[in-house]
């Protein structure tokens, strides 16, 4: 059996190696390292793929979120509602901009932000909602867009984990994750579903005016050379990373299908296990692109299982072990433990298994058998 990896970047790279190498050599020869034609071409190709009017590439997914919020003109003291159960980057940029993060609980089955909890957290100061499409599954955008409309709030989708996923609206319409809210951010960190070979990110929006504002913000607030109209940042995707992303984008659907296929095999093996809860998926398979395959171990053996898997050569992860509202940096007297029953429970039960495009049946069989034998022992 091949050595099991949490993420197999090498196996995927081997299949696009020649394309990446030849395009990288061209960039080196032209020396168009920053804002070169490769970046522009990638931007256009991603706009087309997502069905979104504007993609603005930037340096990473954390910057993308921050820049999206700057572009919306949010002001210190404005309240921004987001999920308690997510990667810290989401709440970090809210705090950095001196906005007030308001963390709310998630749903026990999808792990995504709970629309009812959003409603309870709205105050006259609330200006935006940041749903995170966690682990690759789209959040309940019907409900979130409805709440936003009713209360006149911006919706900023943190799409770092779900690029390529669809959301199917109740009215039958379907859109790509990141093409639904007022603005969205994504990350091209190497392990993400569409990852480059360094850092990268992008902002998406259908609002041309907002896109214009953001294009200036990423470039030191310049709309005309050496005229600085707003306070901006320096955040760019470089041409060598764009080369990797252009080689990968045509394969993104196939990559996501490979993840979904691996997820189905896991689920088939785990579905009748009494101590294991499998990830919940909507009826339609395309709403989850399995950035992570995350189980709940409900008999108290999660931590022991992590140790057992590691001892048996099976990498795994606990995303996330501590609720954000309990992190030192984000504690706030406004929070009440009773408001986070789901997150407080999830952090004790979740475990993410190896998930990438190169998993084979032998590896999956070994992983599922090892997990099942242990939780029943
Ligand atoms: C990875 C990630 C980010 C940050 O992306 P970087 O490119 O690492 O800055 C933000 N939000 C979520 C949910 C993520 O998973």
PDB file of N, CA and C in Angstrom, residues 84-149:
ATOM      1  N   UNK A  84     -18.918  30.360  14.860  1.00  0.00           N
ATOM      2  CA  UNK A  84     -18.012  30.050  15.961  1.00  0.00           C
ATOM      3  C   UNK A  84     -17.087  28.886  15.590  1.00  0.00           C
ATOM      4  N   UNK A  85     -17.536  28.088  14.625  1.00  0.00           N
ATOM      5  CA  UNK A  85     -16.809  26.871  14.256  1.00  0.00           C
ATOM      6  C   UNK A  85     -16.234  27.069  12.854  1.00  0.00           C
ATOM      7  N   UNK A  86     -15.037  27.659  12.787  1.00  0.00           N
ATOM      8  CA  UNK A  86     -14.357  27.890  11.511  1.00  0.00           C
ATOM      9  C   UNK A  86     -12.888  28.134  11.808  1.00  0.00           C
ATOM     10  N   UNK A  87     -12.097  28.292  10.740  1.00  0.00           N
ATOM     11  CA  UNK A  87     -10.696  28.640  10.891  1.00  0.00           C
ATOM     12  C   UNK A  87     -10.603  30.097  11.365  1.00  0.00           C
ATOM     13  N   UNK A  88      -9.633  30.387  12.203  1.00  0.00           N
ATOM     14  CA  UNK A  88      -9.535  31.696  12.854  1.00  0.00           C
ATOM     15  C   UNK A  88      -9.408  32.871  11.887  1.00  0.00           C
ATOM     16  N   UNK A  89      -8.921  32.617  10.656  1.00  0.00           N
ATOM     17  CA  UNK A  89      -8.738  33.730   9.710  1.00  0.00           C
ATOM     18  C   UNK A  89     -10.033  34.528   9.542  1.00  0.00           C
ATOM     19  N   UNK A  90     -11.144  33.822   9.578  1.00  0.00           N
ATOM     20  CA  UNK A  90     -12.425  34.480   9.338  1.00  0.00           C
ATOM     21  C   UNK A  90     -12.682  35.590  10.364  1.00  0.00           C
ATOM     22  N   UNK A  91     -12.457  35.267  11.609  1.00  0.00           N
ATOM     23  CA  UNK A  91     -12.748  36.248  12.666  1.00  0.00           C
ATOM     24  C   UNK A  91     -11.584  37.233  12.842  1.00  0.00           C
ATOM     25  N   UNK A  92     -10.399  36.772  12.520  1.00  0.00           N
ATOM     26  CA  UNK A  92      -9.188  37.594  12.677  1.00  0.00           C
ATOM     27  C   UNK A  92      -9.280  38.914  11.900  1.00  0.00           C
ATOM     28  N   UNK A  93      -9.692  38.824  10.652  1.00  0.00           N
ATOM     29  CA  UNK A  93      -9.704  40.051   9.847  1.00  0.00           C
ATOM     30  C   UNK A  93     -10.817  41.003  10.296  1.00  0.00           C
ATOM     31  N   UNK A  94     -11.889  40.441  10.830  1.00  0.00           N
ATOM     32  CA  UNK A  94     -12.966  41.295  11.355  1.00  0.00           C
ATOM     33  C   UNK A  94     -12.388  42.135  12.495  1.00  0.00           C
ATOM     34  N   UNK A  95     -11.680  41.450  13.400  1.00  0.00           N
ATOM     35  CA  UNK A  95     -11.092  42.133  14.554  1.00  0.00           C
ATOM     36  C   UNK A  95     -10.000  43.119  14.116  1.00  0.00           C
ATOM     37  N   UNK A  96      -9.177  42.708  13.146  1.00  0.00           N
ATOM     38  CA  UNK A  96      -8.098  43.584  12.683  1.00  0.00           C
ATOM     39  C   UNK A  96      -8.615  44.918  12.160  1.00  0.00           C
ATOM     40  N   UNK A  97      -9.758  44.885  11.506  1.00  0.00           N
ATOM     41  CA  UNK A  97     -10.333  46.109  10.948  1.00  0.00           C
ATOM     42  C   UNK A  97     -11.108  46.895  12.005  1.00  0.00           C
ATOM     43  N   UNK A  98     -11.005  46.438  13.243  1.00  0.00           N
ATOM     44  CA  UNK A  98     -11.717  47.052  14.369  1.00  0.00           C
ATOM     45  C   UNK A  98     -13.228  47.014  14.204  1.00  0.00           C
ATOM     46  N   UNK A  99     -13.685  46.034  13.439  1.00  0.00           N
ATOM     47  CA  UNK A  99     -15.112  45.746  13.400  1.00  0.00           C
ATOM     48  C   UNK A  99     -15.364  44.839  14.606  1.00  0.00           C
ATOM     49  N   UNK A 100     -16.616  44.648  14.960  1.00  0.00           N
ATOM     50  CA  UNK A 100     -16.903  43.795  16.111  1.00  0.00           C
ATOM     51  C   UNK A 100     -17.361  42.427  15.640  1.00  0.00           C
ATOM     52  N   UNK A 101     -16.530  41.393  15.884  1.00  0.00           N
ATOM     53  CA  UNK A 101     -16.971  40.048  15.497  1.00  0.00           C
ATOM     54  C   UNK A 101     -18.089  39.574  16.419  1.00  0.00           C
ATOM     55  N   UNK A 102     -19.111  38.979  15.840  1.00  0.00           N
ATOM     56  CA  UNK A 102     -20.188  38.395  16.634  1.00  0.00           C
ATOM     57  C   UNK A 102     -20.276  36.926  16.215  1.00  0.00           C
ATOM     58  N   UNK A 103     -19.772  36.062  17.088  1.00  0.00           N
ATOM     59  CA  UNK A 103     -19.732  34.632  16.760  1.00  0.00           C
ATOM     60  C   UNK A 103     -21.054  33.986  17.127  1.00  0.00           C
ATOM     61  N   UNK A 104     -21.533  33.126  16.231  1.00  0.00           N
ATOM     62  CA  UNK A 104     -22.781  32.420  16.528  1.00  0.00           C
ATOM     63  C   UNK A 104     -22.599  30.923  16.254  1.00  0.00           C
ATOM     64  N   UNK A 105     -23.536  30.147  16.768  1.00  0.00           N
ATOM     65  CA  UNK A 105     -23.419  28.685  16.703  1.00  0.00           C
ATOM     66  C   UNK A 105     -23.707  28.167  15.292  1.00  0.00           C
ATOM     67  N   UNK A 106     -23.376  26.891  15.092  1.00  0.00           N
ATOM     68  CA  UNK A 106     -23.540  26.261  13.778  1.00  0.00           C
ATOM     69  C   UNK A 106     -24.582  25.139  13.871  1.00  0.00           C
ATOM     70  N   UNK A 107     -24.889  24.559  12.721  1.00  0.00           N
ATOM     71  CA  UNK A 107     -25.845  23.452  12.685  1.00  0.00           C
ATOM     72  C   UNK A 107     -25.115  22.143  12.983  1.00  0.00           C
ATOM     73  N   UNK A 108     -25.754  21.251  13.731  1.00  0.00           N
ATOM     74  CA  UNK A 108     -25.070  20.014  14.121  1.00  0.00           C
ATOM     75  C   UNK A 108     -24.818  19.061  12.952  1.00  0.00           C
ATOM     76  N   UNK A 109     -25.587  19.142  11.889  1.00  0.00           N
ATOM     77  CA  UNK A 109     -25.416  18.178  10.798  1.00  0.00           C
ATOM     78  C   UNK A 109     -24.476  18.691   9.707  1.00  0.00           C
ATOM     79  N   UNK A 110     -24.621  19.951   9.282  1.00  0.00           N
ATOM     80  CA  UNK A 110     -23.761  20.474   8.209  1.00  0.00           C
ATOM     81  C   UNK A 110     -22.502  21.157   8.738  1.00  0.00           C
ATOM     82  N   UNK A 111     -22.465  21.491  10.023  1.00  0.00           N
ATOM     83  CA  UNK A 111     -21.378  22.258  10.666  1.00  0.00           C
ATOM     84  C   UNK A 111     -21.357  23.714  10.178  1.00  0.00           C
ATOM     85  N   UNK A 112     -22.325  24.118   9.395  1.00  0.00           N
ATOM     86  CA  UNK A 112     -22.349  25.482   8.866  1.00  0.00           C
ATOM     87  C   UNK A 112     -23.183  26.415   9.740  1.00  0.00           C
ATOM     88  N   UNK A 113     -22.941  27.702   9.586  1.00  0.00           N
ATOM     89  CA  UNK A 113     -23.595  28.729  10.398  1.00  0.00           C
ATOM     90  C   UNK A 113     -25.117  28.526  10.403  1.00  0.00           C
ATOM     91  N   UNK A 114     -25.694  28.681  11.605  1.00  0.00           N
ATOM     92  CA  UNK A 114     -27.112  28.405  11.813  1.00  0.00           C
ATOM     93  C   UNK A 114     -27.930  29.687  11.580  1.00  0.00           C
ATOM     94  N   UNK A 115     -28.774  29.697  10.562  1.00  0.00           N
ATOM     95  CA  UNK A 115     -29.539  30.920  10.262  1.00  0.00           C
ATOM     96  C   UNK A 115     -30.365  31.420  11.446  1.00  0.00           C
ATOM     97  N   UNK A 116     -30.869  30.504  12.269  1.00  0.00           N
ATOM     98  CA  UNK A 116     -31.651  30.946  13.440  1.00  0.00           C
ATOM     99  C   UNK A 116     -30.745  31.687  14.418  1.00  0.00           C
ATOM    100  N   UNK A 117     -29.518  31.227  14.570  1.00  0.00           N
ATOM    101  CA  UNK A 117     -28.568  31.892  15.471  1.00  0.00           C
ATOM    102  C   UNK A 117     -28.175  33.263  14.913  1.00  0.00           C
ATOM    103  N   UNK A 118     -28.105  33.373  13.592  1.00  0.00           N
ATOM    104  CA  UNK A 118     -27.819  34.684  12.975  1.00  0.00           C
ATOM    105  C   UNK A 118     -28.927  35.649  13.357  1.00  0.00           C
ATOM    106  N   UNK A 119     -30.176  35.213  13.184  1.00  0.00           N
ATOM    107  CA  UNK A 119     -31.316  36.093  13.476  1.00  0.00           C
ATOM    108  C   UNK A 119     -31.273  36.606  14.906  1.00  0.00           C
ATOM    109  N   UNK A 120     -30.935  35.719  15.837  1.00  0.00           N
ATOM    110  CA  UNK A 120     -30.910  36.113  17.256  1.00  0.00           C
ATOM    111  C   UNK A 120     -29.796  37.115  17.542  1.00  0.00           C
ATOM    112  N   UNK A 121     -28.744  37.122  16.711  1.00  0.00           N
ATOM    113  CA  UNK A 121     -27.579  37.971  16.997  1.00  0.00           C
ATOM    114  C   UNK A 121     -27.670  39.356  16.360  1.00  0.00           C
ATOM    115  N   UNK A 122     -28.676  39.567  15.534  1.00  0.00           N
ATOM    116  CA  UNK A 122     -28.766  40.860  14.833  1.00  0.00           C
ATOM    117  C   UNK A 122     -29.143  41.993  15.786  1.00  0.00           C
ATOM    118  N   UNK A 123     -28.388  43.098  15.669  1.00  0.00           N
ATOM    119  CA  UNK A 123     -28.682  44.298  16.459  1.00  0.00           C
ATOM    120  C   UNK A 123     -28.695  45.466  15.458  1.00  0.00           C
ATOM    121  N   UNK A 124     -29.031  46.667  15.931  1.00  0.00           N
ATOM    122  CA  UNK A 124     -28.983  47.810  14.998  1.00  0.00           C
ATOM    123  C   UNK A 124     -27.582  48.071  14.437  1.00  0.00           C
ATOM    124  N   UNK A 125     -26.544  47.537  15.089  1.00  0.00           N
ATOM    125  CA  UNK A 125     -25.169  47.764  14.600  1.00  0.00           C
ATOM    126  C   UNK A 125     -24.706  46.721  13.590  1.00  0.00           C
ATOM    127  N   UNK A 126     -25.494  45.681  13.400  1.00  0.00           N
ATOM    128  CA  UNK A 126     -25.072  44.610  12.492  1.00  0.00           C
ATOM    129  C   UNK A 126     -25.001  45.125  11.059  1.00  0.00           C
ATOM    130  N   UNK A 127     -23.861  44.838  10.383  1.00  0.00           N
ATOM    131  CA  UNK A 127     -23.700  45.312   9.005  1.00  0.00           C
ATOM    132  C   UNK A 127     -23.465  44.173   8.006  1.00  0.00           C
ATOM    133  N   UNK A 128     -22.972  43.038   8.491  1.00  0.00           N
ATOM    134  CA  UNK A 128     -22.628  41.981   7.536  1.00  0.00           C
ATOM    135  C   UNK A 128     -22.685  40.600   8.182  1.00  0.00           C
ATOM    136  N   UNK A 129     -22.871  39.608   7.306  1.00  0.00           N
ATOM    137  CA  UNK A 129     -22.828  38.198   7.724  1.00  0.00           C
ATOM    138  C   UNK A 129     -21.726  37.532   6.904  1.00  0.00           C
ATOM    139  N   UNK A 130     -20.895  36.730   7.565  1.00  0.00           N
ATOM    140  CA  UNK A 130     -19.866  35.982   6.847  1.00  0.00           C
ATOM    141  C   UNK A 130     -20.140  34.479   7.005  1.00  0.00           C
ATOM    142  N   UNK A 131     -20.870  33.898   6.057  1.00  0.00           N
ATOM    143  CA  UNK A 131     -21.010  32.439   6.102  1.00  0.00           C
ATOM    144  C   UNK A 131     -19.734  31.794   5.574  1.00  0.00           C
ATOM    145  N   UNK A 132     -19.314  30.709   6.197  1.00  0.00           N
ATOM    146  CA  UNK A 132     -18.155  29.949   5.734  1.00  0.00           C
ATOM    147  C   UNK A 132     -18.713  28.639   5.177  1.00  0.00           C
ATOM    148  N   UNK A 133     -18.359  28.297   3.954  1.00  0.00           N
ATOM    149  CA  UNK A 133     -18.830  27.013   3.407  1.00  0.00           C
ATOM    150  C   UNK A 133     -17.880  25.939   3.915  1.00  0.00           C
ATOM    151  N   UNK A 134     -18.138  25.500   5.151  1.00  0.00           N
ATOM    152  CA  UNK A 134     -17.143  24.726   5.883  1.00  0.00           C
ATOM    153  C   UNK A 134     -16.940  23.311   5.347  1.00  0.00           C
ATOM    154  N   UNK A 135     -15.706  22.932   5.270  1.00  0.00           N
ATOM    155  CA  UNK A 135     -15.275  21.591   4.821  1.00  0.00           C
ATOM    156  C   UNK A 135     -15.689  21.298   3.380  1.00  0.00           C
ATOM    157  N   UNK A 136     -16.158  22.330   2.656  1.00  0.00           N
ATOM    158  CA  UNK A 136     -16.512  22.125   1.249  1.00  0.00           C
ATOM    159  C   UNK A 136     -17.999  22.090   0.971  1.00  0.00           C
ATOM    160  N   UNK A 137     -18.802  22.272   2.023  1.00  0.00           N
ATOM    161  CA  UNK A 137     -20.255  22.206   1.818  1.00  0.00           C
ATOM    162  C   UNK A 137     -20.881  23.597   1.925  1.00  0.00           C
ATOM    163  N   UNK A 138     -21.726  23.922   0.953  1.00  0.00           N
ATOM    164  CA  UNK A 138     -22.329  25.255   0.955  1.00  0.00           C
ATOM    165  C   UNK A 138     -23.276  25.430   2.143  1.00  0.00           C
ATOM    166  N   UNK A 139     -23.190  26.621   2.734  1.00  0.00           N
ATOM    167  CA  UNK A 139     -24.081  26.983   3.847  1.00  0.00           C
ATOM    168  C   UNK A 139     -25.490  27.227   3.300  1.00  0.00           C
ATOM    169  N   UNK A 140     -26.426  27.385   4.189  1.00  0.00           N
ATOM    170  CA  UNK A 140     -27.830  27.575   3.793  1.00  0.00           C
ATOM    171  C   UNK A 140     -28.037  28.989   3.236  1.00  0.00           C
ATOM    172  N   UNK A 141     -27.711  29.174   1.957  1.00  0.00           N
ATOM    173  CA  UNK A 141     -27.718  30.511   1.378  1.00  0.00           C
ATOM    174  C   UNK A 141     -29.129  31.040   1.111  1.00  0.00           C
ATOM    175  N   UNK A 142     -30.121  30.175   0.952  1.00  0.00           N
ATOM    176  CA  UNK A 142     -31.511  30.659   0.834  1.00  0.00           C
ATOM    177  C   UNK A 142     -31.848  31.486   2.076  1.00  0.00           C
ATOM    178  N   UNK A 143     -31.631  30.865   3.236  1.00  0.00           N
ATOM    179  CA  UNK A 143     -31.990  31.528   4.496  1.00  0.00           C
ATOM    180  C   UNK A 143     -31.100  32.745   4.754  1.00  0.00           C
ATOM    181  N   UNK A 144     -29.808  32.605   4.472  1.00  0.00           N
ATOM    182  CA  UNK A 144     -28.870  33.700   4.780  1.00  0.00           C
ATOM    183  C   UNK A 144     -29.154  34.927   3.905  1.00  0.00           C
ATOM    184  N   UNK A 145     -29.404  34.725   2.625  1.00  0.00           N
ATOM    185  CA  UNK A 145     -29.690  35.856   1.739  1.00  0.00           C
ATOM    186  C   UNK A 145     -31.024  36.518   2.117  1.00  0.00           C
ATOM    187  N   UNK A 146     -31.955  35.689   2.576  1.00  0.00           N
ATOM    188  CA  UNK A 146     -33.253  36.236   2.993  1.00  0.00           C
ATOM    189  C   UNK A 146     -33.093  37.122   4.239  1.00  0.00           C
ATOM    190  N   UNK A 147     -32.330  36.645   5.194  1.00  0.00           N
ATOM    191  CA  UNK A 147     -32.094  37.433   6.411  1.00  0.00           C
ATOM    192  C   UNK A 147     -31.376  38.733   6.043  1.00  0.00           C
ATOM    193  N   UNK A 148     -30.376  38.618   5.161  1.00  0.00           N
ATOM    194  CA  UNK A 148     -29.583  39.795   4.775  1.00  0.00           C
ATOM    195  C   UNK A 148     -30.471  40.833   4.104  1.00  0.00           C
ATOM    196  N   UNK A 149     -31.337  40.365   3.244  1.00  0.00           N
ATOM    197  CA  UNK A 149     -32.221  41.297   2.545  1.00  0.00           C
ATOM    198  C   UNK A 149     -33.156  42.001   3.525  1.00  0.00           C
TER     199      UNK A 149
END
